[in-house]
Coordinates of C-alpha atoms in Angstrom, one line a residue:
Chain A
M1 CA 100.8 63.9 65.1
R2 CA 101.6 66.3 62.4
F3 CA 99.2 69.2 61.9
H4 CA 99.1 71.0 58.6
G5 CA 97.4 74.4 59.0
Y6 CA 97.4 78.1 58.5
F7 CA 97.5 80.7 61.2
R8 CA 94.4 82.7 60.0
S9 CA 92.3 79.7 58.8
S10 CA 89.2 79.3 61.2
S11 CA 89.2 75.6 60.9
S12 CA 92.8 75.3 61.8
Y13 CA 92.2 77.7 64.7
R14 CA 89.4 75.3 65.9
C15 CA 91.7 72.4 65.9
R16 CA 94.4 74.3 67.8
I17 CA 92.0 75.1 70.5
A18 CA 90.8 71.6 70.8
F19 CA 94.4 70.2 71.0
N20 CA 95.2 72.7 73.7
L21 CA 92.1 71.9 75.7
K22 CA 92.8 68.2 75.4
G23 CA 96.5 68.7 76.1
V24 CA 97.6 67.0 72.8
E25 CA 100.9 68.1 71.3
T26 CA 101.3 68.2 67.6
E27 CA 104.2 69.0 65.2
F28 CA 103.0 72.0 63.2
V29 CA 103.5 72.2 59.4
S30 CA 102.7 75.7 57.9
V31 CA 100.6 75.6 54.7
H32 CA 100.5 79.3 53.6
L33 CA 97.3 80.0 51.7
T34 CA 98.5 83.1 49.9
K35 CA 102.3 82.7 49.6
D36 CA 103.6 81.0 46.3
G37 CA 100.2 81.2 44.8
G38 CA 98.7 79.1 47.7
Q39 CA 100.8 76.4 49.1
Q40 CA 97.7 74.4 49.7
K41 CA 97.6 73.9 45.8
S42 CA 100.9 72.1 45.7
E43 CA 101.0 68.5 44.4
A44 CA 102.6 67.4 47.7
Y45 CA 99.9 68.8 49.8
K46 CA 97.1 67.7 47.5
A47 CA 98.3 64.1 47.8
L48 CA 97.4 64.4 51.5
N49 CA 94.4 66.5 51.0
P50 CA 92.8 66.3 47.6
Q51 CA 90.7 69.4 48.1
G52 CA 93.8 71.5 48.8
L53 CA 92.2 72.9 51.9
V54 CA 93.6 73.2 55.5
P55 CA 93.8 71.6 58.0
T56 CA 95.1 68.1 57.6
L57 CA 96.1 65.9 60.6
E58 CA 98.5 63.0 60.1
V59 CA 98.6 60.3 62.9
D60 CA 100.7 57.3 62.6
G61 CA 100.1 57.0 58.8
L62 CA 96.4 57.9 59.0
V63 CA 95.5 61.1 57.2
L64 CA 92.4 63.1 58.6
T65 CA 90.9 66.0 56.8
Q66 CA 88.0 68.3 57.4
S67 CA 88.0 70.0 60.9
P68 CA 84.5 68.6 61.9
A69 CA 85.8 65.1 61.4
I70 CA 89.1 65.8 63.1
L71 CA 87.3 67.2 66.0
E72 CA 84.9 64.3 66.4
W73 CA 87.9 61.8 66.1
L74 CA 89.9 63.8 68.7
E75 CA 86.9 63.6 71.1
E76 CA 86.5 59.9 70.5
T77 CA 90.1 59.0 70.9
H78 CA 91.1 61.5 73.7
P79 CA 87.9 61.7 75.7
E80 CA 89.2 63.9 78.6
P81 CA 88.3 66.6 79.1
R82 CA 85.0 66.1 77.2
L83 CA 84.2 68.7 74.6
L84 CA 80.7 67.3 74.1
P85 CA 78.2 66.5 76.9
Q86 CA 77.1 63.0 77.4
D87 CA 73.4 63.3 76.9
P88 CA 72.4 62.8 73.3
A89 CA 69.9 65.8 73.4
E90 CA 72.5 68.0 74.7
R91 CA 75.1 66.7 72.3
A92 CA 72.6 67.6 69.5
A93 CA 72.2 71.1 70.9
V94 CA 75.9 71.6 71.0
R95 CA 76.4 70.1 67.5
A96 CA 73.6 72.3 66.1
F97 CA 75.4 75.4 67.4
C98 CA 78.7 74.3 65.8
A99 CA 77.0 73.4 62.6
V100 CA 75.5 76.9 62.2
I101 CA 79.1 78.1 62.3
A102 CA 80.7 75.2 60.2
C103 CA 77.9 74.9 57.6
E104 CA 76.1 78.3 57.5
I105 CA 78.8 80.8 58.0
H106 CA 82.4 79.5 57.4
P107 CA 82.1 78.3 53.8
L108 CA 80.7 81.6 52.7
Q109 CA 83.4 83.7 54.1
N110 CA 86.5 81.6 53.7
L111 CA 89.3 82.7 51.4
R112 CA 88.5 80.6 48.4
T113 CA 85.0 81.8 48.3
L114 CA 85.9 85.4 48.6
Q115 CA 88.7 85.0 46.0
Y116 CA 86.1 83.6 43.6
L117 CA 83.7 86.3 44.2
E118 CA 86.3 88.9 43.5
Q119 CA 87.6 87.1 40.4
N120 CA 84.3 86.4 38.9
Y121 CA 82.0 89.1 40.1
G122 CA 84.6 91.9 40.4
Q123 CA 83.8 92.5 44.0
Q124 CA 86.0 95.0 45.7
L125 CA 86.5 95.2 49.5
D126 CA 83.2 96.8 50.3
G127 CA 81.4 94.1 48.4
K128 CA 83.3 91.4 50.3
E129 CA 82.7 93.1 53.6
A130 CA 78.9 93.3 53.0
W131 CA 78.9 89.7 51.9
C132 CA 80.8 88.6 55.0
Q133 CA 78.7 90.8 57.2
R134 CA 75.5 89.2 55.8
W135 CA 76.5 85.6 56.5
I136 CA 78.5 86.0 59.6
G137 CA 75.9 88.3 61.1
D138 CA 73.0 86.0 60.3
G139 CA 74.8 82.9 61.6
L140 CA 76.1 84.5 64.9
A141 CA 72.5 86.0 65.5
T142 CA 71.3 82.4 65.3
C143 CA 74.0 81.2 67.8
E144 CA 72.8 84.0 70.1
A145 CA 69.2 83.0 69.7
L146 CA 70.0 79.3 70.4
L147 CA 71.7 80.3 73.6
A148 CA 68.8 82.6 74.7
K149 CA 66.6 79.6 75.0
R150 CA 68.9 78.1 77.7
P151 CA 70.0 78.9 81.3
K152 CA 72.9 81.5 81.3
T153 CA 76.2 79.8 82.1
R154 CA 79.7 81.0 82.0
F155 CA 80.4 79.3 78.7
A156 CA 77.8 78.5 75.9
F157 CA 76.6 75.1 77.4
G158 CA 77.9 75.0 80.9
D159 CA 80.7 76.1 83.2
A160 CA 83.6 74.7 81.0
P161 CA 84.5 75.5 77.5
G162 CA 83.7 72.8 74.9
M163 CA 83.0 72.1 71.2
A164 CA 80.8 75.2 71.1
E165 CA 83.7 77.5 72.0
V166 CA 86.0 75.6 69.7
Y167 CA 83.9 76.7 66.8
L168 CA 82.7 80.1 68.2
V169 CA 86.0 81.8 69.0
P170 CA 87.6 81.5 65.6
Q171 CA 84.3 82.8 64.1
M172 CA 84.2 85.7 66.4
F173 CA 87.9 86.5 65.4
S174 CA 86.7 86.5 61.9
A175 CA 83.7 88.6 62.7
N176 CA 85.9 91.3 64.1
R177 CA 88.1 91.1 61.1
F178 CA 85.1 91.8 58.8
K179 CA 83.8 94.4 61.0
V180 CA 80.5 92.5 61.8
D181 CA 78.2 94.4 64.2
L182 CA 78.2 92.3 67.3
S183 CA 76.1 94.7 69.5
A184 CA 73.1 92.5 69.5
M185 CA 75.1 89.5 70.7
P186 CA 76.0 90.0 74.2
R187 CA 76.1 86.4 75.2
L188 CA 78.6 85.6 72.5
R189 CA 80.7 88.5 73.4
D190 CA 80.8 87.5 77.1
I191 CA 81.7 84.0 76.2
Y192 CA 84.4 85.1 73.7
A193 CA 85.8 87.4 76.6
E194 CA 85.8 84.5 79.0
C195 CA 87.6 82.2 76.5
E196 CA 90.3 84.8 75.8
K197 CA 91.4 84.6 79.5
L198 CA 92.2 81.0 79.2
P199 CA 95.7 79.7 78.0
A200 CA 94.2 77.1 75.7
F201 CA 92.6 79.8 73.6
A202 CA 95.3 82.4 74.0
K203 CA 98.0 79.9 72.7
A204 CA 95.8 79.1 69.8
H205 CA 95.2 82.7 68.7
P206 CA 96.4 83.4 65.1
S207 CA 98.6 86.3 66.1
V208 CA 101.0 84.0 68.1
Q209 CA 101.4 81.2 65.5
P210 CA 104.7 80.6 63.9
D211 CA 103.5 81.4 60.4
A212 CA 101.6 84.6 61.5
S213 CA 102.3 87.6 59.3
Chain B
M1 CA 58.5 62.8 66.0
R2 CA 57.4 65.8 63.9
F3 CA 59.7 66.5 61.0
H4 CA 59.6 70.0 59.4
G5 CA 61.1 70.0 56.0
Y6 CA 60.9 70.8 52.3
F7 CA 60.9 68.4 49.4
R8 CA 63.8 69.8 47.6
S9 CA 66.0 70.9 50.5
S10 CA 69.1 68.7 50.4
S11 CA 69.3 68.7 54.2
S12 CA 65.7 67.6 54.6
Y13 CA 66.4 64.8 51.9
R14 CA 69.4 63.6 54.0
C15 CA 67.2 63.2 57.2
R16 CA 64.5 61.4 55.2
I17 CA 67.0 58.8 53.9
A18 CA 68.4 58.3 57.4
F19 CA 64.9 57.9 58.9
N20 CA 64.0 55.3 56.2
L21 CA 67.3 53.4 56.7
K22 CA 66.7 53.2 60.5
G23 CA 63.0 52.5 60.1
V24 CA 62.0 55.5 62.0
E25 CA 58.5 57.0 61.4
T26 CA 57.9 60.7 61.5
E27 CA 55.0 63.0 61.1
F28 CA 55.8 65.4 58.2
V29 CA 55.1 69.1 58.4
S30 CA 55.7 71.0 55.0
V31 CA 57.7 74.2 55.2
H32 CA 57.5 75.6 51.7
L33 CA 60.6 77.7 51.1
T34 CA 59.2 79.7 48.3
K35 CA 55.5 79.9 48.8
D36 CA 54.1 82.8 50.9
G37 CA 57.5 84.5 50.5
G38 CA 59.0 81.6 52.2
Q39 CA 57.1 79.8 55.0
Q40 CA 60.4 79.3 56.9
K41 CA 60.3 83.0 57.6
S42 CA 57.0 82.8 59.6
E43 CA 57.1 83.8 63.4
A44 CA 55.7 80.4 64.3
Y45 CA 58.5 78.6 62.4
K46 CA 61.2 80.8 63.7
A47 CA 60.1 80.1 67.2
L48 CA 61.2 76.5 66.6
N49 CA 64.2 77.3 64.4
P50 CA 65.6 80.8 64.9
Q51 CA 67.5 80.8 61.6
G52 CA 64.5 79.9 59.6
L53 CA 66.1 77.1 57.9
V54 CA 64.8 73.6 57.3
P55 CA 64.8 71.0 58.7
T56 CA 63.6 70.9 62.3
L57 CA 62.9 67.7 64.3
E58 CA 60.6 67.7 67.3
V59 CA 60.9 64.8 69.6
D60 CA 58.9 64.8 72.8
G61 CA 59.3 68.5 73.5
L62 CA 62.9 68.5 72.3
V63 CA 63.6 70.7 69.3
L64 CA 66.6 69.6 67.1
T65 CA 68.0 71.7 64.3
Q66 CA 70.7 71.5 61.7
S67 CA 70.9 68.2 59.8
P68 CA 74.4 67.2 60.9
A69 CA 73.3 67.4 64.5
I70 CA 70.0 65.6 63.9
L71 CA 71.8 62.8 62.1
E72 CA 74.3 62.2 64.8
W73 CA 71.5 62.4 67.4
L74 CA 69.6 59.8 65.3
E75 CA 72.7 57.5 65.2
E76 CA 73.2 57.8 69.0
T77 CA 69.7 57.2 69.9
H78 CA 68.7 54.7 67.2
P79 CA 71.9 52.8 66.7
E80 CA 70.6 50.1 64.4
P81 CA 71.4 49.7 61.4
R82 CA 74.6 51.7 62.0
L83 CA 75.2 54.6 59.6
L84 CA 78.8 55.2 60.9
P85 CA 81.5 52.5 61.4
Q86 CA 82.8 51.6 64.8
D87 CA 86.5 52.3 64.3
P88 CA 87.3 56.0 65.1
A89 CA 89.6 56.3 62.1
E90 CA 87.0 55.0 59.8
R91 CA 84.4 57.1 61.4
A92 CA 86.7 60.1 60.7
A93 CA 87.0 59.1 56.9
V94 CA 83.2 58.9 56.7
R95 CA 82.6 62.2 58.5
A96 CA 85.3 64.0 56.4
F97 CA 83.4 62.8 53.2
C98 CA 80.1 64.1 54.7
A99 CA 81.7 67.4 55.7
V100 CA 82.9 68.1 52.3
I101 CA 79.3 68.0 51.2
A102 CA 77.8 69.7 54.2
C103 CA 80.5 72.4 54.7
E104 CA 82.1 72.9 51.3
I105 CA 79.2 72.5 48.9
H106 CA 75.7 72.8 50.3
P107 CA 75.9 76.3 51.9
L108 CA 77.1 77.7 48.7
Q109 CA 74.4 76.3 46.5
N110 CA 71.5 76.4 48.8
L111 CA 68.4 78.6 48.1
R112 CA 69.1 81.5 50.4
T113 CA 72.6 81.9 49.0
L114 CA 71.4 81.9 45.4
Q115 CA 68.7 84.3 46.3
Y116 CA 71.2 86.7 47.9
L117 CA 73.5 86.4 44.8
E118 CA 70.7 87.2 42.5
Q119 CA 69.4 90.1 44.5
N120 CA 72.7 91.7 45.3
Y121 CA 74.9 90.8 42.4
G122 CA 72.3 90.6 39.7
Q123 CA 73.0 87.1 38.8
Q124 CA 70.8 85.6 36.2
L125 CA 70.4 81.8 35.7
D126 CA 73.7 81.5 33.8
G127 CA 75.6 83.0 36.6
K128 CA 73.9 80.9 39.2
E129 CA 74.6 77.7 37.2
A130 CA 78.3 78.6 36.9
W131 CA 78.5 79.4 40.6
C132 CA 76.9 76.0 41.5
Q133 CA 78.9 74.1 39.1
R134 CA 82.1 75.5 40.6
W135 CA 81.3 74.5 44.1
I136 CA 79.4 71.3 43.5
G137 CA 82.0 70.2 40.9
D138 CA 84.9 70.9 43.3
G139 CA 83.3 69.2 46.2
L140 CA 82.1 66.1 44.5
A141 CA 85.6 65.8 42.8
T142 CA 87.1 65.7 46.3
C143 CA 84.6 63.0 47.3
E144 CA 85.6 61.0 44.3
A145 CA 89.3 61.5 45.2
L146 CA 88.7 60.4 48.9
L147 CA 87.1 57.2 47.6
A148 CA 89.9 56.6 45.0
K149 CA 92.3 56.0 47.9
R150 CA 90.2 53.1 49.3
P151 CA 89.3 49.7 48.1
K152 CA 86.2 49.7 45.8
T153 CA 83.1 48.6 47.6
R154 CA 79.5 48.6 46.5
F155 CA 78.9 51.7 48.5
A156 CA 81.3 54.4 49.5
F157 CA 82.6 52.9 52.7
G158 CA 81.5 49.3 52.5
D159 CA 78.8 47.0 51.3
A160 CA 75.9 48.8 53.0
P161 CA 74.8 52.4 52.6
G162 CA 75.5 54.7 55.5
M163 CA 76.2 58.3 56.5
A164 CA 78.2 59.0 53.3
E165 CA 75.2 58.0 51.2
V166 CA 72.9 60.0 53.3
Y167 CA 74.9 63.1 52.3
L168 CA 75.9 62.1 48.8
V169 CA 72.6 61.1 47.3
P170 CA 70.9 64.6 47.8
Q171 CA 74.0 66.3 46.6
M172 CA 74.1 64.2 43.4
F173 CA 70.4 65.0 42.9
S174 CA 71.2 68.7 43.1
A175 CA 74.3 68.4 40.9
N176 CA 72.0 67.0 38.2
R177 CA 69.6 69.9 38.8
F178 CA 72.4 72.4 38.2
K179 CA 73.9 70.3 35.3
V180 CA 77.2 69.6 36.9
D181 CA 79.5 67.6 34.6
L182 CA 79.9 64.2 36.6
S183 CA 81.8 62.5 33.9
A184 CA 85.0 62.3 36.0
M185 CA 83.2 60.8 38.9
P186 CA 82.3 57.2 38.1
R187 CA 82.5 55.9 41.7
L188 CA 80.0 58.5 42.8
R189 CA 77.7 57.8 39.9
D190 CA 77.8 54.0 40.6
I191 CA 77.1 54.6 44.3
Y192 CA 74.2 56.9 43.4
A193 CA 72.8 54.2 41.0
E194 CA 73.0 51.6 43.7
C195 CA 71.3 53.7 46.2
E196 CA 68.5 54.5 43.8
K197 CA 67.6 50.8 43.7
L198 CA 66.8 50.8 47.5
P199 CA 63.4 51.6 48.9
A200 CA 64.9 53.7 51.7
F201 CA 66.2 56.1 49.1
A202 CA 63.4 55.9 46.6
K203 CA 60.9 56.9 49.3
A204 CA 63.0 59.9 50.3
H205 CA 63.3 61.2 46.8
P206 CA 62.0 64.9 46.5
S207 CA 59.6 64.0 43.6
V208 CA 57.5 61.7 45.8
Q209 CA 57.1 64.0 48.8
P210 CA 53.7 65.3 49.7
D211 CA 54.8 68.9 49.1
A212 CA 56.5 68.2 45.8
S213 CA 55.5 70.7 43.0

């Protein structure tokens, strides 16, 4: 498997955590999102990923894009350890938690959206931070509220990390980067701290990736 | 099943199509997103859906949120007719297509994002249209490019409509609303036209919902 990603991309970070939890080895290909005007915009990369976004996973000639699709594929083809519960209602609860992050936060705070805001609406750093705080804060507060309805466990949905943590940890990293106030989210902070103790998460951290700068 | 939605919400529209394709009957509860300052912000609704977003599905005491999670739950609990293929690689291709819409387009053009842009950056209608055209145009061009790599079939991934059309049709409806130029997307336009002929899609159209205005 060849994995094309970028150290700071949340969606690449999600996949790295999942690969580590599953014990799946990949060959890493760096796609630097700001060097050379954005390596993801090269013709060679866009032949693999027409949208010019990371990540992309190549598996025996197969080209997979979009982290939610890659993660579901990984779960289906490498079922152990499970990242999703077996019961459909529980799977829906986990997937809703993940979708709050993937669909309601991440697209609003990713690099291309911030670049567009800056280029078209003249937003400076303060404006970008307020924008990110609005969407990350709202989404993570929702994640906290979803967990508040459930019994308290070590991780979000039980005693082992799973798909919820695959999405949550990169988003918490990004929340810290954009100085989001997490004081009203004790459950999420606890889960984040638990995850940081585990090698699968530590090895996936942006700061230890070969392309980190 | 009680389905809380709004006629013009893309994510509600997705679920309506899927219910119709599966032959699942639901009781509809209207949550009007602009009346009364936004009925989704009421305490009663937020007790069900802490983020105050539509849709929400109630099933025998179970409360499901986030359309991607609802749709995967529906596929798992009501498998016929299948909306996803059986082969994991094909499932990943369909899910990537859906994620381009769910994760790269929809959050950027939905009502709350546009309201925030308008309130905070003083965007008037022209600005909102340019913003929507940027993100819808880019995402749908990606969907077109993903399909261009595949054999041409009546629908996106075969001869029957499935999850790809569940996501695509509401997004095409919204693209027309925001006057997105679809001239370079002949495959998507053909698929949209094919879907419009089918009762499952016609019955799900926003204009024929009880809360349409």
